[in-house]
Amino acid sequence: MITMPVSDASSLDADPAVLLKSVRPNIVQSIRAYRVEQLQEAAETTGQHFLYANLSEATTKQEVLETIARSFLFPKHFGKNLDALHDCLTDVVHGGGPQPGFVVVLEQLPATQRFDKEARETLLDVFRDAADFWAERGVAFRVFYSFL
């Protein structure tokens, strides 16, 4: 009998809920073989929030934060800085009551002189901190990203 490894996203097409069971519940990772539509369907099937931002037009930290805020429907008072991003991903949402879980996709993070590797890692660290925050509360927070 041949078995497919659980991490092989192509083997998960039949049942979207299986996809999320194959990924640690609180992680920030490259999107790799997963497709955005597949992740969205898995989130919807399991009743989790699906947050998606296409960052292909962003070239600076400010534009990245503005695109995330607009895509994730953050409050108008969002401060457009990394601390405010963390607050919106954690405290603001946590204050809204019990959460079913999150599937976050950051597609095409820029690789520009004004948003370099260090800026990308700092941004992803905010999402890692949010994943830790939700892990402490027993809520799944999975982040998938790709680079432009």
XYZ file of C-alpha atoms in Angstrom:
148
model
C 0.000 0.000 0.000
C 1.319 3.452 -0.950
C 0.553 6.356 1.357
C 0.989 10.016 0.542
C 2.727 12.203 3.120
C 0.297 14.411 5.010
C 2.260 17.507 3.994
C 1.552 16.872 0.290
C -1.101 19.511 -0.437
C -2.160 17.862 -3.696
C -3.388 14.823 -1.766
C -5.774 17.015 0.203
C -8.001 18.165 -2.655
C -10.843 15.802 -1.792
C -11.611 17.108 1.705
C -10.678 20.710 2.526
C -10.927 20.081 6.274
C -8.102 17.532 6.006
C -5.778 20.284 4.796
C -5.942 22.192 8.077
C -5.478 19.019 10.095
C -2.191 18.485 8.250
C -0.799 21.890 9.281
C 0.166 22.778 12.848
C -2.549 24.983 14.350
C -0.320 27.962 15.182
C 2.304 28.519 12.531
C 3.647 31.014 10.017
C 4.913 29.212 6.923
C 5.493 29.520 3.212
C 2.408 28.745 1.150
C 4.470 26.248 -0.907
C 2.181 23.802 -2.698
C -1.050 25.090 -1.181
C -3.387 27.149 -3.316
C -5.190 30.204 -1.973
C -8.565 28.811 -3.055
C -7.795 25.559 -1.263
C -6.942 27.392 1.966
C -10.046 29.562 1.715
C -12.275 26.541 1.215
C -10.640 24.772 4.158
C -11.235 27.805 6.390
C -14.863 28.083 5.313
C -15.472 24.340 5.706
C -14.143 24.415 9.272
C -15.845 27.693 10.213
C -12.605 29.636 10.598
C -11.917 33.229 9.595
C -10.122 33.590 6.249
C -7.959 36.710 5.970
C -6.322 37.393 2.610
C -4.055 40.188 1.411
C -2.515 40.412 -2.060
C 0.559 42.587 -1.561
C 1.840 42.579 -5.153
C 1.319 46.339 -5.549
C 2.981 47.291 -2.249
C 6.594 48.448 -2.290
C 7.056 49.954 1.189
C 6.270 49.007 4.770
C 3.538 51.648 4.853
C 1.900 50.271 1.692
C 2.122 46.713 3.043
C 0.425 47.751 6.290
C -2.234 49.771 4.447
C -2.999 46.829 2.146
C -3.261 44.422 5.079
C -5.500 46.841 6.993
C -7.796 47.330 4.008
C -7.887 43.628 3.100
C -8.505 42.449 6.679
C -11.118 45.178 7.279
C -9.277 46.669 10.249
C -10.938 49.605 12.025
C -10.450 53.035 10.467
C -8.368 54.088 13.483
C -5.719 51.435 12.656
C -2.362 53.108 13.351
C -0.543 51.644 10.316
C 2.449 50.472 12.320
C 3.592 47.058 13.513
C 2.318 47.545 17.077
C -1.119 48.458 15.757
C -1.028 45.428 13.452
C -0.288 43.173 16.419
C -3.093 44.781 18.425
C -5.590 44.270 15.596
C -4.559 40.625 15.171
C -4.837 39.900 18.888
C -6.424 42.193 21.470
C -9.062 43.791 19.258
C -10.231 40.446 17.896
C -9.944 38.695 21.270
C -12.179 41.400 22.765
C -14.882 40.338 20.312
C -15.423 37.038 22.111
C -14.547 33.418 21.344
C -12.921 32.869 17.964
C -13.155 29.735 15.787
C -9.653 30.015 14.322
C -7.884 31.870 11.538
C -6.345 31.083 8.173
C -4.287 34.044 6.970
C -2.732 34.390 3.517
C -0.162 37.085 2.735
C 0.344 36.684 -0.980
C 3.280 38.195 -2.848
C 5.111 39.967 -0.048
C 7.327 42.508 -1.805
C 11.082 42.225 -2.144
C 12.097 45.812 -2.786
C 14.773 48.163 -1.546
C 12.148 49.870 0.639
C 10.729 46.546 1.909
C 13.749 44.282 2.181
C 14.347 40.892 3.792
C 14.654 42.433 7.260
C 11.328 44.262 6.857
C 9.643 41.057 5.668
C 10.994 39.072 8.620
C 9.906 41.789 11.052
C 6.399 41.706 9.584
C 6.296 37.903 9.774
C 7.480 38.128 13.399
C 4.326 40.110 14.204
C 2.269 37.282 12.732
C 4.366 34.725 14.675
C 3.654 36.656 17.882
C -0.053 36.651 17.019
C 0.106 32.885 16.425
C 1.660 32.483 19.889
C -1.029 34.726 21.411
C -3.796 32.585 19.934
C -1.999 29.319 20.804
C -2.104 30.334 24.476
C -5.880 30.620 24.094
C -6.308 27.336 22.242
C -7.259 29.019 18.955
C -5.695 28.020 15.627
C -3.913 30.853 13.786
C -2.251 29.638 10.590
C -0.411 32.081 8.343
C 0.716 31.255 4.817
C 2.865 33.647 2.805
C 4.546 33.935 -0.561
C 7.089 36.368 -1.972
C 6.777 38.457 -5.092
